[in-house]
JSON list of C-alpha atoms in Angstrom, two decimals:
[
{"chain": "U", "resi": 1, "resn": "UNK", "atom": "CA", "xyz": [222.69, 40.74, 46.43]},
{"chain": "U", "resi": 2, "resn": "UNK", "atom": "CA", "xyz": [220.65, 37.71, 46.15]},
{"chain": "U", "resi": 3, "resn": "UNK", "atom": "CA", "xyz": [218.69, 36.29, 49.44]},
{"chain": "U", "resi": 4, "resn": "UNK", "atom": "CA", "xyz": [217.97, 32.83, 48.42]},
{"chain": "U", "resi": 5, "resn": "UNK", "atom": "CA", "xyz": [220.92, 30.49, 46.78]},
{"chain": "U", "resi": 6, "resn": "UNK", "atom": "CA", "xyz": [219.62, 28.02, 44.94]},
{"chain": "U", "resi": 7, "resn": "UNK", "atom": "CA", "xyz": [222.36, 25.35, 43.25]},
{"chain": "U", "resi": 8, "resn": "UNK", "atom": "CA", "xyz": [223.00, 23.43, 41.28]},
{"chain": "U", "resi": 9, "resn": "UNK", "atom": "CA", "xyz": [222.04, 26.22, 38.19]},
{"chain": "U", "resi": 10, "resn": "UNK", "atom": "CA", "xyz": [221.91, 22.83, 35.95]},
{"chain": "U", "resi": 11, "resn": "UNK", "atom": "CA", "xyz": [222.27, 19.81, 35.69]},
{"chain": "U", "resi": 12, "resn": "UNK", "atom": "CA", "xyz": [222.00, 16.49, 33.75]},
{"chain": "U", "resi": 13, "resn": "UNK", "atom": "CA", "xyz": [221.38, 13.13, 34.63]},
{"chain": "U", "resi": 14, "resn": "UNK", "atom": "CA", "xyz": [220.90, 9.80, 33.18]},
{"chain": "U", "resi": 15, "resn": "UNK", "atom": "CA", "xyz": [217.22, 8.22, 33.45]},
{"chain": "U", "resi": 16, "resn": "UNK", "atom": "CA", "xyz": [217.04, 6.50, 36.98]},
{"chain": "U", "resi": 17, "resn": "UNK", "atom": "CA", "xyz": [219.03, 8.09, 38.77]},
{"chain": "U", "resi": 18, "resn": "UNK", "atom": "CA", "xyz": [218.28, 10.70, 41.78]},
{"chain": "U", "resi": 19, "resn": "UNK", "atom": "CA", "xyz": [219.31, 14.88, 41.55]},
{"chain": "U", "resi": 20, "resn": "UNK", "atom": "CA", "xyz": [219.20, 16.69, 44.53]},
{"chain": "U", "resi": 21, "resn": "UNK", "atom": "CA", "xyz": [218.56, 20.46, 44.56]},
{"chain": "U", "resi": 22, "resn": "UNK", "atom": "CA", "xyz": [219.73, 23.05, 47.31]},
{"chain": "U", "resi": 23, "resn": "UNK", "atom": "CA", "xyz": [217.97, 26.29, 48.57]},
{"chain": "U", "resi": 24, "resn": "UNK", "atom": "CA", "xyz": [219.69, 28.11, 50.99]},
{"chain": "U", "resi": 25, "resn": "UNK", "atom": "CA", "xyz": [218.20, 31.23, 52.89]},
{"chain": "U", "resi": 26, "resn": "UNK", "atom": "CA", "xyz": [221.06, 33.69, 52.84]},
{"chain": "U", "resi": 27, "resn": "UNK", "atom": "CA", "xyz": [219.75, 36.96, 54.87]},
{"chain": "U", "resi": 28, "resn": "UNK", "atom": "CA", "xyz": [217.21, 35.52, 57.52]},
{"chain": "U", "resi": 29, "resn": "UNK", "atom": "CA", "xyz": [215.65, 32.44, 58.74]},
{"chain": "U", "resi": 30, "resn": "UNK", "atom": "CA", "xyz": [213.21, 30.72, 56.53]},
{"chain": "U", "resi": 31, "resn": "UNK", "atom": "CA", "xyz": [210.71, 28.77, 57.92]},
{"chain": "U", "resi": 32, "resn": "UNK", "atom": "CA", "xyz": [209.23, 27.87, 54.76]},
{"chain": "U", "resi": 33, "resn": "UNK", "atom": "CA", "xyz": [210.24, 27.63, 51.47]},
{"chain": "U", "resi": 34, "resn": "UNK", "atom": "CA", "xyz": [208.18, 27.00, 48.21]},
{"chain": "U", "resi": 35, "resn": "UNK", "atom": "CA", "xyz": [208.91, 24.87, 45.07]},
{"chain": "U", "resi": 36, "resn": "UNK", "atom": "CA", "xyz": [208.03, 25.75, 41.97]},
{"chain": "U", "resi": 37, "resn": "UNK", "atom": "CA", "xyz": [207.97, 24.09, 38.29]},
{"chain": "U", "resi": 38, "resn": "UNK", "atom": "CA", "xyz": [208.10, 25.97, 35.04]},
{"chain": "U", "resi": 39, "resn": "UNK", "atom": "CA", "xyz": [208.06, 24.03, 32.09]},
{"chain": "U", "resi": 40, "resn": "UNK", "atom": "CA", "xyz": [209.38, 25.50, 28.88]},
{"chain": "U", "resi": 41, "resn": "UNK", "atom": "CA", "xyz": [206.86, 28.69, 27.16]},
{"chain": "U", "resi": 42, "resn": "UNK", "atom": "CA", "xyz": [204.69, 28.07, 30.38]},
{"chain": "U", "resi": 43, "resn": "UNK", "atom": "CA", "xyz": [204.22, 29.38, 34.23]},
{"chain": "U", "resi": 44, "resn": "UNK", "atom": "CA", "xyz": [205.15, 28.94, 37.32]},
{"chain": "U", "resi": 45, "resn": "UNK", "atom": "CA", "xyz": [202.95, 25.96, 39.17]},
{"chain": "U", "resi": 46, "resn": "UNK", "atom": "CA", "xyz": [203.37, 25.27, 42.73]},
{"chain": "U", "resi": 47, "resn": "UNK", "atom": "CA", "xyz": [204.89, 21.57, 43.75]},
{"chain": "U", "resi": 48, "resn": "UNK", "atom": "CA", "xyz": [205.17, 22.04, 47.51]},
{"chain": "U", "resi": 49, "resn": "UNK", "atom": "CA", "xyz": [205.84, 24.38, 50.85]},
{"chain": "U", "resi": 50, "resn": "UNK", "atom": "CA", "xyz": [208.69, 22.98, 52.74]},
{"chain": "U", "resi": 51, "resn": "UNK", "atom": "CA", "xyz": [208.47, 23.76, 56.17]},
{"chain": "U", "resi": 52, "resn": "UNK", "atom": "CA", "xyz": [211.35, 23.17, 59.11]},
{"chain": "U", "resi": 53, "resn": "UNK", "atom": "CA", "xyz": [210.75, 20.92, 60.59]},
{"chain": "U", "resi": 54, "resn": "UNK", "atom": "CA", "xyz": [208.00, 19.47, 59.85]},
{"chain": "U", "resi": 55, "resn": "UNK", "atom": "CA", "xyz": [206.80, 17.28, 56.60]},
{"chain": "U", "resi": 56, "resn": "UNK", "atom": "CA", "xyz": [206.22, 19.15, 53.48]},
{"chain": "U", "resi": 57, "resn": "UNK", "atom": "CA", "xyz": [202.82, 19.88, 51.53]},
{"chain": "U", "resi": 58, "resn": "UNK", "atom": "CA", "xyz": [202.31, 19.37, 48.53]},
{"chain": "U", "resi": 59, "resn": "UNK", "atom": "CA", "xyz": [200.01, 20.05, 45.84]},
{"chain": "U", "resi": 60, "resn": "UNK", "atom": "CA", "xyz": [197.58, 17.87, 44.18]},
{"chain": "U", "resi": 61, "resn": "UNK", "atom": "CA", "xyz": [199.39, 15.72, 41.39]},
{"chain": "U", "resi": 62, "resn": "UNK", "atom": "CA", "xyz": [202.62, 16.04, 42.35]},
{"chain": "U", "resi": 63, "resn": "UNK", "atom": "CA", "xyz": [204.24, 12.91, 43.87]},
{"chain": "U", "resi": 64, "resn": "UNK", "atom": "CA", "xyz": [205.66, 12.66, 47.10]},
{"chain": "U", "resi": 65, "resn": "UNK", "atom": "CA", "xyz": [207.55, 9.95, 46.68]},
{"chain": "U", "resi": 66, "resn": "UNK", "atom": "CA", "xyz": [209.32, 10.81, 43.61]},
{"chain": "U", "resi": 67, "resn": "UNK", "atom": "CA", "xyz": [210.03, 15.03, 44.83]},
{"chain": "U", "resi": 68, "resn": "UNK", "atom": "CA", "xyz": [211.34, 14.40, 48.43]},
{"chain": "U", "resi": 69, "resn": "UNK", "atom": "CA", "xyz": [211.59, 17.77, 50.45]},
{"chain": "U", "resi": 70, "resn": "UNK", "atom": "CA", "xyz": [214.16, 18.15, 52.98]},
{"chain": "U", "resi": 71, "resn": "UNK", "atom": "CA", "xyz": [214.03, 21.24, 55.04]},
{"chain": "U", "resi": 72, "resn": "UNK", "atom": "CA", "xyz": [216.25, 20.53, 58.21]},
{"chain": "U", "resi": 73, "resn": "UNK", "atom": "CA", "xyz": [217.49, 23.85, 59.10]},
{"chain": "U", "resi": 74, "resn": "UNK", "atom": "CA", "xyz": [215.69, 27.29, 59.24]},
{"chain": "U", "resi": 75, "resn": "UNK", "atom": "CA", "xyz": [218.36, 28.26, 56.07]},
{"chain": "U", "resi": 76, "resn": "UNK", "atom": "CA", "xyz": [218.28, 25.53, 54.10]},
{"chain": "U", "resi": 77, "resn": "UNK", "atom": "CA", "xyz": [215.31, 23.43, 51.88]},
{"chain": "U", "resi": 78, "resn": "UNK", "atom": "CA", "xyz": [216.33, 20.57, 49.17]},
{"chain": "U", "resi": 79, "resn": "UNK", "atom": "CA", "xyz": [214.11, 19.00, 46.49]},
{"chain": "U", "resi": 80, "resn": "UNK", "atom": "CA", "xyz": [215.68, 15.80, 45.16]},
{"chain": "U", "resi": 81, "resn": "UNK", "atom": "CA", "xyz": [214.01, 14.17, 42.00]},
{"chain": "U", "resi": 82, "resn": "UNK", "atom": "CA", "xyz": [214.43, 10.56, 42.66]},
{"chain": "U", "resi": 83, "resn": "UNK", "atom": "CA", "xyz": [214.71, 7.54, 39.96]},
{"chain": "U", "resi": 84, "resn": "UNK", "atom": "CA", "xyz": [214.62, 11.12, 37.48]},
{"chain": "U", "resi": 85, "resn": "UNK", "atom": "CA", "xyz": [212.59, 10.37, 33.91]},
{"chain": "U", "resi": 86, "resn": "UNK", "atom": "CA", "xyz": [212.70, 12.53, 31.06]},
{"chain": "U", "resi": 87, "resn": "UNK", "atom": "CA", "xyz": [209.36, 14.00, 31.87]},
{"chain": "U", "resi": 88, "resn": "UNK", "atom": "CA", "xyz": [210.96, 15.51, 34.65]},
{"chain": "U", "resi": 89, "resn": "UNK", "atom": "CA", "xyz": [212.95, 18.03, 32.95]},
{"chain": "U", "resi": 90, "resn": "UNK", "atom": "CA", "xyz": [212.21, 21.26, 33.75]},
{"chain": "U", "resi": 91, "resn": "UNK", "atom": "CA", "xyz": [213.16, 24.20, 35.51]},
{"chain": "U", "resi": 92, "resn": "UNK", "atom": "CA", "xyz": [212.92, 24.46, 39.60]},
{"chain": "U", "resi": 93, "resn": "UNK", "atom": "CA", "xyz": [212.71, 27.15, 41.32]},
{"chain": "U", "resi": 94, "resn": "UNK", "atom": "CA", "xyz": [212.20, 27.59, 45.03]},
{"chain": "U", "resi": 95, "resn": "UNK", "atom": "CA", "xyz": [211.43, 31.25, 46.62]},
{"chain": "U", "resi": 96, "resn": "UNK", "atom": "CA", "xyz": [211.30, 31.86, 50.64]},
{"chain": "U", "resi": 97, "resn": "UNK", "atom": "CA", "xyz": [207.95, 32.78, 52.55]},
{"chain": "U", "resi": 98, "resn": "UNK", "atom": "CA", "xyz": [208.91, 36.39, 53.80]},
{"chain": "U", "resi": 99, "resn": "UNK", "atom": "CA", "xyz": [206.35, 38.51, 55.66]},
{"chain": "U", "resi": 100, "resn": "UNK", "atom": "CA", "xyz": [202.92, 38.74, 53.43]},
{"chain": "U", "resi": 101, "resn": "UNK", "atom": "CA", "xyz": [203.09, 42.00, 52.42]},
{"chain": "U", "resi": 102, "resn": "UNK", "atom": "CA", "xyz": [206.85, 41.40, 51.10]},
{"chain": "U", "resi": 103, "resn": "UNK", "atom": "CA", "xyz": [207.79, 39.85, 47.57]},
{"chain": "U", "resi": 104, "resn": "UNK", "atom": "CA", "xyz": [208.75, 36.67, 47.88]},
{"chain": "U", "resi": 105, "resn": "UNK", "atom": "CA", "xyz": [212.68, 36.40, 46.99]},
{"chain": "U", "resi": 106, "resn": "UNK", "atom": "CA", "xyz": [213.52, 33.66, 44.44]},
{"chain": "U", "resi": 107, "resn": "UNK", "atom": "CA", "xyz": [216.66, 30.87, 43.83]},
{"chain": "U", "resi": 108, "resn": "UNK", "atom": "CA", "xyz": [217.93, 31.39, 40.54]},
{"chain": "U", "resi": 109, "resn": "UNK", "atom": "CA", "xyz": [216.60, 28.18, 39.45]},
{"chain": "U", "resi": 110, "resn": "UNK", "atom": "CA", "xyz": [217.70, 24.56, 38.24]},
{"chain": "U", "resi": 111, "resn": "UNK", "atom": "CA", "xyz": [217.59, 23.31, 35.07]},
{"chain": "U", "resi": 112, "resn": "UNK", "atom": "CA", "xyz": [216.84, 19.90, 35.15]},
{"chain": "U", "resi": 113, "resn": "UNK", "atom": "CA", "xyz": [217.53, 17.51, 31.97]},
{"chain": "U", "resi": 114, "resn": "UNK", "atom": "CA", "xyz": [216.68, 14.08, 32.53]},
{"chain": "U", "resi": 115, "resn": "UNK", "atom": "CA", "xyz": [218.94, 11.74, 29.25]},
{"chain": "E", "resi": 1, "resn": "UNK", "atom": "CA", "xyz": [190.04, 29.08, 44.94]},
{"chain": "E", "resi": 2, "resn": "UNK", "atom": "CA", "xyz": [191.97, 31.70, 43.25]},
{"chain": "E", "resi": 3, "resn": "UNK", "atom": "CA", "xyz": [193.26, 32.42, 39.39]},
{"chain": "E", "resi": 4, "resn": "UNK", "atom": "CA", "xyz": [195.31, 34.88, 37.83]},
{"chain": "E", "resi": 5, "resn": "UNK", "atom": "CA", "xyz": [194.47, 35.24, 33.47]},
{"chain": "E", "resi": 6, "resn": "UNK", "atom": "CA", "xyz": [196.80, 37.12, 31.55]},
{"chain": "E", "resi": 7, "resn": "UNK", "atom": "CA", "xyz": [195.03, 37.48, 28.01]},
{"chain": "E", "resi": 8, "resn": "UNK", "atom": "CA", "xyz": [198.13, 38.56, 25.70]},
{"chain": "E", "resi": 9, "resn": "UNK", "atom": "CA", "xyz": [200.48, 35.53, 25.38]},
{"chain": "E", "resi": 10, "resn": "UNK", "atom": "CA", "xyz": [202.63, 38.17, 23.04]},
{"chain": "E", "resi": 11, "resn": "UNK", "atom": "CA", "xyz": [202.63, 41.85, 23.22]},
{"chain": "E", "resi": 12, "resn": "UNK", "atom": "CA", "xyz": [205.17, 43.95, 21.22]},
{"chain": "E", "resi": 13, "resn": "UNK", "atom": "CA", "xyz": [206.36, 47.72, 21.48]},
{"chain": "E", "resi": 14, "resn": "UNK", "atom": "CA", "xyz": [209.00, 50.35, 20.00]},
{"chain": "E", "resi": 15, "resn": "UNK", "atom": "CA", "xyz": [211.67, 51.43, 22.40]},
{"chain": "E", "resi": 16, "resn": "UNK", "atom": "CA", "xyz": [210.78, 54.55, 24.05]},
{"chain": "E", "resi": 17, "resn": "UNK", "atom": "CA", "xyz": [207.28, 53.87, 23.53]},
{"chain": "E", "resi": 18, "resn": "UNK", "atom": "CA", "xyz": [204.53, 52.90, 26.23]},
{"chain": "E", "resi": 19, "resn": "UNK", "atom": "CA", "xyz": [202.62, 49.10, 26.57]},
{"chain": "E", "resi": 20, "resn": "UNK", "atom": "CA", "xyz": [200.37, 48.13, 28.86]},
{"chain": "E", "resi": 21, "resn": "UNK", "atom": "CA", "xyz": [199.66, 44.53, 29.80]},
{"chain": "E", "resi": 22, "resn": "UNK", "atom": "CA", "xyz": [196.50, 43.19, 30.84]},
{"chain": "E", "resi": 23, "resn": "UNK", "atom": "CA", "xyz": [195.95, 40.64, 34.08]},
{"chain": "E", "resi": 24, "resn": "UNK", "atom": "CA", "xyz": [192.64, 39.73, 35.56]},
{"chain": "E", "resi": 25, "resn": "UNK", "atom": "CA", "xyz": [192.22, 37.51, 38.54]},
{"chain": "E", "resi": 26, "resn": "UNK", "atom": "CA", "xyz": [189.34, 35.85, 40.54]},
{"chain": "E", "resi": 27, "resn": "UNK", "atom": "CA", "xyz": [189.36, 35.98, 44.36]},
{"chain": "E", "resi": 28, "resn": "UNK", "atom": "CA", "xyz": [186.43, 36.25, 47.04]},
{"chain": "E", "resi": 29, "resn": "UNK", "atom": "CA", "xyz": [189.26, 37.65, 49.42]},
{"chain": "E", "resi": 30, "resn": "UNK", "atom": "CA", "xyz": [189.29, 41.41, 50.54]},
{"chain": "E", "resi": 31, "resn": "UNK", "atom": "CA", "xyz": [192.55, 41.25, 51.42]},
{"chain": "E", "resi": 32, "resn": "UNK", "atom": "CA", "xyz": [195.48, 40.35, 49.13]},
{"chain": "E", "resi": 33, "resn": "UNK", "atom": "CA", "xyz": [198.20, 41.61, 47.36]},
{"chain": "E", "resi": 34, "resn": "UNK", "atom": "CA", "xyz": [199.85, 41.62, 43.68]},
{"chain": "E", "resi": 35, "resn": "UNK", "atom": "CA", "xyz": [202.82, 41.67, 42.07]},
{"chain": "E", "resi": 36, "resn": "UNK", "atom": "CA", "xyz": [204.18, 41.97, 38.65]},
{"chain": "E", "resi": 37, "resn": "UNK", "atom": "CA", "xyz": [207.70, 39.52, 38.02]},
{"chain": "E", "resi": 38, "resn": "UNK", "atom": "CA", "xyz": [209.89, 39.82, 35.16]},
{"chain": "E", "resi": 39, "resn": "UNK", "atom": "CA", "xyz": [211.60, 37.02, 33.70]},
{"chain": "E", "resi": 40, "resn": "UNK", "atom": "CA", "xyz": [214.04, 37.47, 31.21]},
{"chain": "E", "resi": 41, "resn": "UNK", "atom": "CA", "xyz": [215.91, 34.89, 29.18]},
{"chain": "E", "resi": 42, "resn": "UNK", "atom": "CA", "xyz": [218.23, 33.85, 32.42]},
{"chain": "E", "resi": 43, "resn": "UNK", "atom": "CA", "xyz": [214.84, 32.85, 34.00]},
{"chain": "E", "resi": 44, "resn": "UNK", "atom": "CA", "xyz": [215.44, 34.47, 37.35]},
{"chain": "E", "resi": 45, "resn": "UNK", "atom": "CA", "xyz": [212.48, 35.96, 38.68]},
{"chain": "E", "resi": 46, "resn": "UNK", "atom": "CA", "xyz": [212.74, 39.79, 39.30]},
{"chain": "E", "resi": 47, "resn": "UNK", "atom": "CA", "xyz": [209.92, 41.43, 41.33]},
{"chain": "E", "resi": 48, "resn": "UNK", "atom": "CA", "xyz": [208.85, 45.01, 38.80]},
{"chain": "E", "resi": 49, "resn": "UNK", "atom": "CA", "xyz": [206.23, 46.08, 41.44]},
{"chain": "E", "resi": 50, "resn": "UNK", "atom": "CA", "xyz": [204.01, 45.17, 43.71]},
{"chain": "E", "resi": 51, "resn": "UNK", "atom": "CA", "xyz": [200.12, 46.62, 44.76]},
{"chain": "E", "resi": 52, "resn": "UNK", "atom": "CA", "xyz": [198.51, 46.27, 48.33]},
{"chain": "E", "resi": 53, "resn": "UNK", "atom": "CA", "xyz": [194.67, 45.40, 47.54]},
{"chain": "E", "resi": 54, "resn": "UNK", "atom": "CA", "xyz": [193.89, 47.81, 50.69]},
{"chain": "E", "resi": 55, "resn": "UNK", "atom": "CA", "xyz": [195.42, 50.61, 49.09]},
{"chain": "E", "resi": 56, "resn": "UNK", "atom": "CA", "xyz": [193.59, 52.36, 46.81]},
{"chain": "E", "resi": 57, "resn": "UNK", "atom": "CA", "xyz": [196.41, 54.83, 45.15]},
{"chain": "E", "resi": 58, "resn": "UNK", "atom": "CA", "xyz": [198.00, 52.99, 41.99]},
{"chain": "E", "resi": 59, "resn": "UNK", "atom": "CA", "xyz": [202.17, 51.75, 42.52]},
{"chain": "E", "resi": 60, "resn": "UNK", "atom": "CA", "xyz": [204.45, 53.35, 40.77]},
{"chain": "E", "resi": 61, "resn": "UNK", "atom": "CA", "xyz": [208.12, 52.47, 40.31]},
{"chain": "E", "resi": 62, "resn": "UNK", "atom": "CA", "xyz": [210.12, 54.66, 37.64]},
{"chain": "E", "resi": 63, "resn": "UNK", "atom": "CA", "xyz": [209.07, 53.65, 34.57]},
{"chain": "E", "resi": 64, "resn": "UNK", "atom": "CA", "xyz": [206.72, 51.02, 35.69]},
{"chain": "E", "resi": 65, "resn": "UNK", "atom": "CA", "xyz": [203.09, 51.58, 37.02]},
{"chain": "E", "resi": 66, "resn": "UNK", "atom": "CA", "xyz": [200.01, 49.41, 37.74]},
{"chain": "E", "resi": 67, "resn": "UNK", "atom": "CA", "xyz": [196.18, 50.03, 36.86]},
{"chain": "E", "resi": 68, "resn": "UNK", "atom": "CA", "xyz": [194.54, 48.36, 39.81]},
{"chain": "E", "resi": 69, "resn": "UNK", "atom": "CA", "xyz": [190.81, 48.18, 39.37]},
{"chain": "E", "resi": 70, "resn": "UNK", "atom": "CA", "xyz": [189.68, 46.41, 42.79]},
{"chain": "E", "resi": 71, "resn": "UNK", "atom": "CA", "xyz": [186.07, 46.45, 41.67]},
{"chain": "E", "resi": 72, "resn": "UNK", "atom": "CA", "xyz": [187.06, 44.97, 38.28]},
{"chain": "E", "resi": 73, "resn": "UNK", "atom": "CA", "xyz": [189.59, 42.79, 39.49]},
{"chain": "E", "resi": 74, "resn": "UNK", "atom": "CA", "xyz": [191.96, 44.15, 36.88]},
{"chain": "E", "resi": 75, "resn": "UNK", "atom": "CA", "xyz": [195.66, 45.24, 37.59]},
{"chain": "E", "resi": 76, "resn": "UNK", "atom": "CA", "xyz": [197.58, 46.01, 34.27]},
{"chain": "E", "resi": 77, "resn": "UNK", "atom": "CA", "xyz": [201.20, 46.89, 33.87]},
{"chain": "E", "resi": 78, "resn": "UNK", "atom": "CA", "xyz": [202.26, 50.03, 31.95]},
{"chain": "E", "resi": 79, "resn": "UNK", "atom": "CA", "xyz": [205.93, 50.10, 30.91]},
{"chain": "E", "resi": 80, "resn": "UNK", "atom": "CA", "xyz": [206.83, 53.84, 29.40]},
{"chain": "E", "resi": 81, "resn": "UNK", "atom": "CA", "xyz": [209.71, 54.72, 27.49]},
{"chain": "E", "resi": 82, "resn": "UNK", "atom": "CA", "xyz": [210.21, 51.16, 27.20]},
{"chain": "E", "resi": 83, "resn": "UNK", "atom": "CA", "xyz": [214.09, 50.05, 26.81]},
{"chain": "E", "resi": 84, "resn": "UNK", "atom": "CA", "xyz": [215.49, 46.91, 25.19]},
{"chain": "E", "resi": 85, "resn": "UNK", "atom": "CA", "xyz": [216.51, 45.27, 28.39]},
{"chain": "E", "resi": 86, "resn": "UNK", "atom": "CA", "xyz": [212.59, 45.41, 29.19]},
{"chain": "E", "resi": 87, "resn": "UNK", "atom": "CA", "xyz": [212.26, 42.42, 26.77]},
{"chain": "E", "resi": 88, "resn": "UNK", "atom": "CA", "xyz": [211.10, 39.12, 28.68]},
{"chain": "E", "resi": 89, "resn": "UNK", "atom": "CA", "xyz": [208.32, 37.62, 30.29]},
{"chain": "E", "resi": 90, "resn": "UNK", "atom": "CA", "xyz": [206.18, 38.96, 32.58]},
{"chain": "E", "resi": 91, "resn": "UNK", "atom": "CA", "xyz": [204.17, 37.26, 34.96]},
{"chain": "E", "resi": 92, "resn": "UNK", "atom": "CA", "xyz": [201.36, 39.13, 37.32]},
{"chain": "E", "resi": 93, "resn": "UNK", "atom": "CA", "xyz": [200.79, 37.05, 40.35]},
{"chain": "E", "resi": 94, "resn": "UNK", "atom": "CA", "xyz": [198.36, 37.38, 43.23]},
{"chain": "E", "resi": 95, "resn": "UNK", "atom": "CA", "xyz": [199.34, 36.38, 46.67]},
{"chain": "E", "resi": 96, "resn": "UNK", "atom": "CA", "xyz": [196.87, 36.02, 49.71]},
{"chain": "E", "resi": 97, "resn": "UNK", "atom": "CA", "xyz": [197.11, 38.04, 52.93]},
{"chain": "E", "resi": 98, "resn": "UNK", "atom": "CA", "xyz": [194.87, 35.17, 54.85]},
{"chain": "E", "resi": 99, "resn": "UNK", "atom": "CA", "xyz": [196.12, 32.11, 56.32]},
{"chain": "E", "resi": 100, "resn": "UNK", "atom": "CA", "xyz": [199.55, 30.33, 56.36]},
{"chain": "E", "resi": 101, "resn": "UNK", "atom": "CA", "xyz": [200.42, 29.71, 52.64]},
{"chain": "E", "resi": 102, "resn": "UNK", "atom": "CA", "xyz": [202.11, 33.04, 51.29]},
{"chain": "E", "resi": 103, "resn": "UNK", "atom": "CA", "xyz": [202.82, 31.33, 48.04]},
{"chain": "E", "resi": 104, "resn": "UNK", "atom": "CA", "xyz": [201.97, 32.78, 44.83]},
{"chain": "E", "resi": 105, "resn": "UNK", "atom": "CA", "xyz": [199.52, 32.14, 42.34]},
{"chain": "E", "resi": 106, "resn": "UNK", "atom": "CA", "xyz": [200.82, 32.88, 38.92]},
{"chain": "E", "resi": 107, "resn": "UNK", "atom": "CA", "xyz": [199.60, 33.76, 35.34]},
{"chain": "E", "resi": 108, "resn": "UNK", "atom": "CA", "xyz": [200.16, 32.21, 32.20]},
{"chain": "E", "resi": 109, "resn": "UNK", "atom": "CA", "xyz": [202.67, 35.21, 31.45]},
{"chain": "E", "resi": 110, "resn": "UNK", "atom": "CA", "xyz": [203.04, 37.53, 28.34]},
{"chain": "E", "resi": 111, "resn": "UNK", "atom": "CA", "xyz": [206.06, 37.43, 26.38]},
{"chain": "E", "resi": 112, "resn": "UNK", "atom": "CA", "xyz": [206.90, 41.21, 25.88]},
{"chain": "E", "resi": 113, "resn": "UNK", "atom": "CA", "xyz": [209.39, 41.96, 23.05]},
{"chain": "E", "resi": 114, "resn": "UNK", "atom": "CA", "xyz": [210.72, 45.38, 22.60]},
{"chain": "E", "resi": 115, "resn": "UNK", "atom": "CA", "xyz": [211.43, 46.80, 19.31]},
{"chain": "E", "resi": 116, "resn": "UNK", "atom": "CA", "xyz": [215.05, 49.14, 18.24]}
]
């Protein structure tokens, strides 16, 4: 069965307003979580590592402000896409940080349109 | 900083026949590890097999097995008696054994589609 729960599976909002994403650790304890973007026909870039407890990191070009990462318990990490545009529809995906030498588990991802 | 290049956007096959897929990446690391992912059309991410860069004996999982060329920094994908449901997207992805991250570093994927 799946390890990481990742809702809502879609969703659409009007331009403006805010979407909030949930990953929830379902096995274990995750101290860190990754986000991930996939635009359509392309890969998988890296937004940010959530970590509990602590601020999250993210990667050059993405805005902190506008992705907020909320990881307040060792199971659970949110992204929420606030004052959403149309450019920000795409598909998010989050994954846990297991041990190194074990695949990382994914959510089954959010589809994000942005009206 | 490191880069994974998969050089087929589109590969094609006849069920029950064999494809390879090609992935290169860059690293200075000794110590890392790869994975191929499948994505089909439901876009969830399912690991196909996975390579320690210390070992030097190739990963095998059924029908699935990796070329992993440490010198050449190659580490191809061979599907054999591929099936229908083996249509999708396949992404090869290089993860770091140093440091804190532990995230993966993608490639630009191939788009496999399998043939009745």
């Amino acid at each position: 069965g799946a390890v990481v729960s990742q809702h809502p599976s879609w969703v659409i909002c009007k331009s403006g307003t805010s979407v909030k994403i949930e990953c929830r650790s379902l096995d274990f304890q995750a101290t860190t979580m990754f986000w991930y973007r996939q635009f359509p026909k392309q890969s998988l870039m890296l937004m940010a590592t959530s970590n509990e407890g602590s601020k999250a990191t993210y990667e050059q070009g993405v805005e902190k402000d506008k992705f907020l990462i909320n990881h307040a318990s060792l199971t659970l990490s949110t992204l929420t896409v606030t004052s959403a545009h149309p450019e920000d529809s795409s598909f998010y995906i989050c994954s846990e940080r297991s041990g190194l030498s074990s695949p990382l588990h994914f959510g089954n991802g959010t589809r994000l349109t942005v009206t | 900083a490191q880069t994974v290049t998969q050089s087929q956007p589109e590969m094609s096959v006849q069920e029950a026949e064999t494809v390879t897929l090609s992935c290169t990446y860059d690293t200075s690391e000794s110590d890392y590890y790869l994975f191929w992912y499948k994505q089909p059309p439901s876009r969830q991410m399912i690991l196909v097999i996975r390579q320690e860069a210390y070992k030097q004996q190739n990963a095998t999982e059924n029908r699935f097995s990796v070329n992993f060329q440490k010198a050449a920094k190659s580490f191809s994908l061979k599907i054999s008696d591929s099936q229908l449901g083996d249509a999708a997207m396949y992404f090869c992805a290089y993860r770091s054994a140093a440091g804190s991250q532990g995230n993966l570093i993608f490639g630009k994927g191939t788009k496999l589609s399998v043939k009745p």
